[in-house]
Short mmCIF file of C-alpha atoms in Angstrom, two decimals:
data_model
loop_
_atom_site.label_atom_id
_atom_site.label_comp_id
_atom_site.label_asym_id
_atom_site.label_seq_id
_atom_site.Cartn_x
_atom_site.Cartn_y
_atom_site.Cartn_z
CA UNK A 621 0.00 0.00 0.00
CA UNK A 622 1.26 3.99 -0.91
CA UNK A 623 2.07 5.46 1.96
CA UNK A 624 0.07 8.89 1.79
CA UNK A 625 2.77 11.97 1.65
CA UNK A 626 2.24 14.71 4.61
CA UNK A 627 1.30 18.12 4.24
CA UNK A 628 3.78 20.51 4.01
CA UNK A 629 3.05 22.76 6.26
CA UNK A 630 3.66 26.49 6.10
CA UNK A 631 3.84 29.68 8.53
CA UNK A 632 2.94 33.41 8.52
CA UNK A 633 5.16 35.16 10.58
CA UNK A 634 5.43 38.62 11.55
CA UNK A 635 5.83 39.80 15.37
CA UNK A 636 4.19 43.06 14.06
CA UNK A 637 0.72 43.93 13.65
CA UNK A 638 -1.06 45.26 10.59
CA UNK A 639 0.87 43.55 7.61
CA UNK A 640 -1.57 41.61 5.92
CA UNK A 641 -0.65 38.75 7.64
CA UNK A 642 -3.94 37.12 7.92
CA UNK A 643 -4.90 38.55 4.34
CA UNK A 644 -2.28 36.91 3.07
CA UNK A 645 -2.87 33.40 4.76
CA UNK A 646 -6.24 33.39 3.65
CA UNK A 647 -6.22 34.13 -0.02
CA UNK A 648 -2.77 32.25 -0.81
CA UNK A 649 -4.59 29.46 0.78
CA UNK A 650 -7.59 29.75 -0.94
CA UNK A 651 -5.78 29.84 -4.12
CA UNK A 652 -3.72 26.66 -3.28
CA UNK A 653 -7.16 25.04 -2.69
CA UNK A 654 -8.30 26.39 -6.06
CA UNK A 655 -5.52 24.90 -8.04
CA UNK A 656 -6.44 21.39 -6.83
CA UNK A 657 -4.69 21.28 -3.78
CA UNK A 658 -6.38 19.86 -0.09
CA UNK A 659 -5.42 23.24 2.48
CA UNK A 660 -5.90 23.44 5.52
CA UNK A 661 -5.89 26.88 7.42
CA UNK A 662 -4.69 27.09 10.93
CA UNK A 663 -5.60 29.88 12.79
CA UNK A 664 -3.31 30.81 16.15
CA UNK A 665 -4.49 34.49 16.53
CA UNK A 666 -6.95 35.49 19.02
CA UNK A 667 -9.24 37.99 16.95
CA UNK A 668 -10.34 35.06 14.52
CA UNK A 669 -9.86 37.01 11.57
CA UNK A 670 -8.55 33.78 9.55
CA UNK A 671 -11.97 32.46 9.96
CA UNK A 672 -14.73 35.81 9.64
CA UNK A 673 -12.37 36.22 6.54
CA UNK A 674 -13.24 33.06 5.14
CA UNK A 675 -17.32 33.10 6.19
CA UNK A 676 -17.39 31.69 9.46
CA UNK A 677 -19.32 33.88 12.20
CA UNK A 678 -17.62 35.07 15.61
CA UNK A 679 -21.36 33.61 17.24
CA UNK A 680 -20.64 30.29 15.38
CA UNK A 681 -20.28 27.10 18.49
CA UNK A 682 -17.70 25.71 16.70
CA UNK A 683 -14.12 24.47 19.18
CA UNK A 684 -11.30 25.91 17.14
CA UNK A 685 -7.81 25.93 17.46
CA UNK A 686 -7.87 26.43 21.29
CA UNK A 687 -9.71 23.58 21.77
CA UNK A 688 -7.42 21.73 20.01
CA UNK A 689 -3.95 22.83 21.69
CA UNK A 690 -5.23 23.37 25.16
CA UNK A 691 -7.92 21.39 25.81
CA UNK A 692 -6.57 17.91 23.87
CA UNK A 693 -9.77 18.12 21.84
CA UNK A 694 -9.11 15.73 18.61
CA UNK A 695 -7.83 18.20 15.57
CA UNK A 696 -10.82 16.39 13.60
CA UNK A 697 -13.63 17.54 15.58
CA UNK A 698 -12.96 20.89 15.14
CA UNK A 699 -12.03 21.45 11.37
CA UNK A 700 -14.54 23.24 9.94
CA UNK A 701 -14.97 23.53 5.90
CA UNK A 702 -15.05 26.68 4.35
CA UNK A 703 -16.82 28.15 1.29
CA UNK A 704 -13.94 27.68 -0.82
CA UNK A 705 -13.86 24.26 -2.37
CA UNK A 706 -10.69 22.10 -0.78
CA UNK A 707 -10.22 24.67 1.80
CA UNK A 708 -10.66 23.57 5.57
CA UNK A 709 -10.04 25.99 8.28
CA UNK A 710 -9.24 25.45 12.24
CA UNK A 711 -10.95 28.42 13.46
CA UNK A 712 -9.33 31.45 16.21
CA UNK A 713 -11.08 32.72 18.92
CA UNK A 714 -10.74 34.66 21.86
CA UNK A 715 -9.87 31.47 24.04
CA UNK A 716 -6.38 31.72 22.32
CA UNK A 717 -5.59 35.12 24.33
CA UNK A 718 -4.46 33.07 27.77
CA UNK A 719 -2.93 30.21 25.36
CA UNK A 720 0.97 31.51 26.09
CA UNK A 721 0.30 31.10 29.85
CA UNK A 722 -1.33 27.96 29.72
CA UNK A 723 1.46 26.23 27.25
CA UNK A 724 4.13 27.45 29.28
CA UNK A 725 2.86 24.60 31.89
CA UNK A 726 2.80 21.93 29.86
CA UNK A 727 5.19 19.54 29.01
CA UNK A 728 6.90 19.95 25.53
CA UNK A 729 5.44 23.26 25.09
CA UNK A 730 6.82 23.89 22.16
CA UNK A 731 5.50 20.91 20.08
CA UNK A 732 1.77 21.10 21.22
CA UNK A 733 0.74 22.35 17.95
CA UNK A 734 2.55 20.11 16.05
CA UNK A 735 1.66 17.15 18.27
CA UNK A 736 -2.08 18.46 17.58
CA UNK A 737 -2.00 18.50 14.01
CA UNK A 738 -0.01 15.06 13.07
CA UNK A 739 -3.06 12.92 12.53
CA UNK A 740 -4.17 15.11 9.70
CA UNK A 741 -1.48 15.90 8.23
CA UNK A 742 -1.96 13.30 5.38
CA UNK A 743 -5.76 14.73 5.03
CA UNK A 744 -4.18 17.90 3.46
CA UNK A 745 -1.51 18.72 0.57
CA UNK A 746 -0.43 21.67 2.41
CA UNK A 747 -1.27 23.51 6.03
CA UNK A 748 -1.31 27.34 6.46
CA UNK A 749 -0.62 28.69 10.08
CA UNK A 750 -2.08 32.02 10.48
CA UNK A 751 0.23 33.32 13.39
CA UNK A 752 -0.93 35.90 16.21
CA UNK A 753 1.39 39.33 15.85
CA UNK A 754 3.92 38.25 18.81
CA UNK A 755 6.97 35.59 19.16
CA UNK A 756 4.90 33.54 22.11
CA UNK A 757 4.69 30.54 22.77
CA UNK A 758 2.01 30.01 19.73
CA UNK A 759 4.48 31.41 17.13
CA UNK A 760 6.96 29.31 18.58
CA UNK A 761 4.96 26.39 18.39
CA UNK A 762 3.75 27.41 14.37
CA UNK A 763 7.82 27.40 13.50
CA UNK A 764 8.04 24.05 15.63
CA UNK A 765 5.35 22.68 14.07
CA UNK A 766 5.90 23.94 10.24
CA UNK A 767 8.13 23.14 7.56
CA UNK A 768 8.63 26.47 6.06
CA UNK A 769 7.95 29.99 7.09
CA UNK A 770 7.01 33.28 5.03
CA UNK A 771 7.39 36.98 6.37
CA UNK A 772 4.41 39.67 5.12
CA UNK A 773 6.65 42.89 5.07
CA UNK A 774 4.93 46.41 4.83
CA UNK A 775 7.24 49.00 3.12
CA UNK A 776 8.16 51.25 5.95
CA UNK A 777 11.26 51.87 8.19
CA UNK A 778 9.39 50.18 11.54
CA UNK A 779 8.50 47.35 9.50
CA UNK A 780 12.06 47.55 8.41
CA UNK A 781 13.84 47.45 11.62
CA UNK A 782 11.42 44.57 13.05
CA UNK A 783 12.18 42.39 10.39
CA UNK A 784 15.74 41.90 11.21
CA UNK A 785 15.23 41.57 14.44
CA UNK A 786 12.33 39.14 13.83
CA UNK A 787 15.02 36.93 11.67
CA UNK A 788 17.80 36.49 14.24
CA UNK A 789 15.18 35.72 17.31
CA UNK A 790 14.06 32.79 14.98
CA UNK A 791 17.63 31.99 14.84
CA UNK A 792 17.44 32.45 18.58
CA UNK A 793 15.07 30.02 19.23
CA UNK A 794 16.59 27.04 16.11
CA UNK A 795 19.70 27.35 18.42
CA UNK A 796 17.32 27.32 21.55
CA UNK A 797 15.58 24.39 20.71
CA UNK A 798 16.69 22.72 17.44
CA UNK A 799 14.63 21.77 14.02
CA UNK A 800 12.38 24.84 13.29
CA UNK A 801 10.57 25.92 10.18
CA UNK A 802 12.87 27.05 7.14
CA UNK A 803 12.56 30.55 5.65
CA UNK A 804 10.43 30.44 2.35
CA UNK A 805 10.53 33.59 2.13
CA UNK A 806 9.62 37.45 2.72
CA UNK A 807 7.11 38.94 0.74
CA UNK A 808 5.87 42.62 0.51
CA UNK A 809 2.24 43.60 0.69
CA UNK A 810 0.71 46.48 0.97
CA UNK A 811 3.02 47.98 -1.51
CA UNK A 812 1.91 51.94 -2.06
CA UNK A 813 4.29 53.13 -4.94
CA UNK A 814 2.62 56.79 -5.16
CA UNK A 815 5.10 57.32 -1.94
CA UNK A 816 8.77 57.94 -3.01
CA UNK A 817 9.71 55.73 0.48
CA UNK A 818 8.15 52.58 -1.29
CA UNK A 819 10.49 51.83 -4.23
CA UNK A 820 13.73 53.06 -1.69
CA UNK A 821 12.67 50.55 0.96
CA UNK A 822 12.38 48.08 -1.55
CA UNK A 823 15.66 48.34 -3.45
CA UNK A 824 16.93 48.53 0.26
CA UNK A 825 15.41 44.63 1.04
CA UNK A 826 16.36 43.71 -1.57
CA UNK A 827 19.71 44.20 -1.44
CA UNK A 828 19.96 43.23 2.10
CA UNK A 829 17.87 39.95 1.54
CA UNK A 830 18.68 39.37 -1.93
CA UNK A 831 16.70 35.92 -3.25
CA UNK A 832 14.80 35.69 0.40
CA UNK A 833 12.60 38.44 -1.07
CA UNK A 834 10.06 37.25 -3.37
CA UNK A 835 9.66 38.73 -7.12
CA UNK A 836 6.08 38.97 -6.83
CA UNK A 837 4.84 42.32 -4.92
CA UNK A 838 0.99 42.75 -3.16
CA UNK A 839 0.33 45.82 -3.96
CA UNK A 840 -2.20 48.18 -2.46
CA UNK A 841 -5.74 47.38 -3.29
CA UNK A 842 -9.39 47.92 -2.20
CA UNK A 843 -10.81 44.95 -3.52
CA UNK A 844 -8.80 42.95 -1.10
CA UNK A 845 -9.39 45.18 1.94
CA UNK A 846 -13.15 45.33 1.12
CA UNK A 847 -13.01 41.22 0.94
CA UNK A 848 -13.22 40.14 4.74
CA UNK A 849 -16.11 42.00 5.32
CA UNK A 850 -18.29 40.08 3.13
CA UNK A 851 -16.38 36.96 4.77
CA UNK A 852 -14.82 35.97 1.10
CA UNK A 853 -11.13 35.81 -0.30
CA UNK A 854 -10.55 37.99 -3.53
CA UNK A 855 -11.31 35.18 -5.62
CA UNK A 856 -14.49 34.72 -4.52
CA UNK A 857 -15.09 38.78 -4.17
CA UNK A 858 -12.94 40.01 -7.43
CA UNK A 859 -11.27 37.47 -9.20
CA UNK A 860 -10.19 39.49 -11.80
CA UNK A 861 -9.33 42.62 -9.38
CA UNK A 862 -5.31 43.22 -9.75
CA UNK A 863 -5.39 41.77 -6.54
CA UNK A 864 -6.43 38.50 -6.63
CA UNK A 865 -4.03 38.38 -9.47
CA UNK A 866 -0.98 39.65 -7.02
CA UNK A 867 -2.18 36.36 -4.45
CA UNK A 868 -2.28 34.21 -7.54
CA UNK A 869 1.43 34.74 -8.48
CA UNK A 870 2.56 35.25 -4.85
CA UNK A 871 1.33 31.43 -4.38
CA UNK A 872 2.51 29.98 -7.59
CA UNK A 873 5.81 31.40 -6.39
CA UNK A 874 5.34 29.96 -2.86
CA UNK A 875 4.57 27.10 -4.03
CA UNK A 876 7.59 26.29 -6.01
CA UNK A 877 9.52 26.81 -3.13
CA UNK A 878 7.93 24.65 -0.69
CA UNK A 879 6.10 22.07 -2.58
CA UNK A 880 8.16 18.36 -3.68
CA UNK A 881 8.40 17.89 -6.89
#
């Protein structure tokens, strides 16, 4: 009998908030799912926002994620499907806000997520981690617990200086602890060229980073801030909007870097 192949799984990390983190998650998983692929979406933040972003209602009874990693609850039971053919997602809520206290008193705290997700892994082609905006013990536990991780950068100087430091306390914590997630790579969003800054903080990451930054830019664009309030990706809200083209090639160019032959 084939042995069935595990999903590679993949992290969004940034320890800073606003940088289209979650945007990102959601519509490069949605357009994995649309090009054939079983995804599953993880969501580690608090807020939710993976989920509202994807249909699912804050009033919903469904367990989620924290049900999952704190409470032992079987990954299965709580997987919820989304509109978005092939797309599962593992829903946020606000039972994730105490989860970095209650981890740090467990044993092997920084594999609970990955201990929680092993029996589906060969369910899904590829897993998406939606991390909160914070190095805790749940971003921690996405690098433990991924393969690969990918940085949303916003083009400004803050963003700038927190990305650096983001990169050496990962290296912190390999050394701390051993195997963690690879870096995939760092991709900028939110990309406003009608300010001078843009294109100089770009040429500047790029020749700091060199081949870690990722050709394809997310620029900008309404269509894909209007999209979460009408709980769909930009697919499913503009598919031809220049946005949902940006998230297209963004994942095509993921992919190649994660995915097996």
């Amino acid at each position: 009998m084939t042995k069935k192949r595990k999903a590679v799984a993949l992290a969004l990390v940034n320890n800073k908030g606003g940088v289209g983190k979650t945007t990102t998650a959601v519509n490069m998983a949605a357009a994995m799912a649309a090009e054939g692929r079983r995804v599953l979406l993880v969501d580690l933040d608090a807020q939710g926002s993976a989920g509202l972003s994807l249909g699912l209602s804050r009033s919903a009874p469904v367990a989620g994620t924290a049900a999952v990693v704190l409470e032992g609850l079987p990954v299965r039971d709580a997987v919820c499907p989304s509109a978005a053919e092939g797309l599962d997602v593992l829903p946020g809520n606000m039972a994730l806000a105490s989860a970095d206290l209650l981890l740090a008193d467990m044993d092997g705290r920084e594999a609970v997520v990955k201990t929680a997700l092993a029996p589906v892994l060969t369910d899904y082609d590829v897993v998406v981690l939606d991390c909160p905006p914070s190095l805790g013990l749940l971003t921690v536990n996405a690098l433990v617990a991924a393969d690969f991780f990918l940085v949303p950068l916003t083009l400004d100087y803050l963003a700038l200086e927190g990305l650096s430091n983001l990169l050496a306390a990962v290296d912190r914590i390999r050394t701390g602890i051993g195997k963690v997630a690879d870096l995939a790579g760092i991709v900028l969003v939110m990309a406003d060229y009608r300010q001078r800054v843009t294109s100089e903080l770009e040429s500047m990451v790029r020749r700091h980073f060199g081949k870690a930054v990722l050709r394809t830019v997310v620029r900008v664009n309404v269509r894909v801030k209007e999209a979460p309030s009408f709980g769909l990706t930009i697919f499913d809200y503009d598919r031809r909007s220049a946005g949902a083209e940006a998230y297209r090639l963004l994942t095509r160019e993921v992919t190649r870097r994660i995915m097996p032959e």
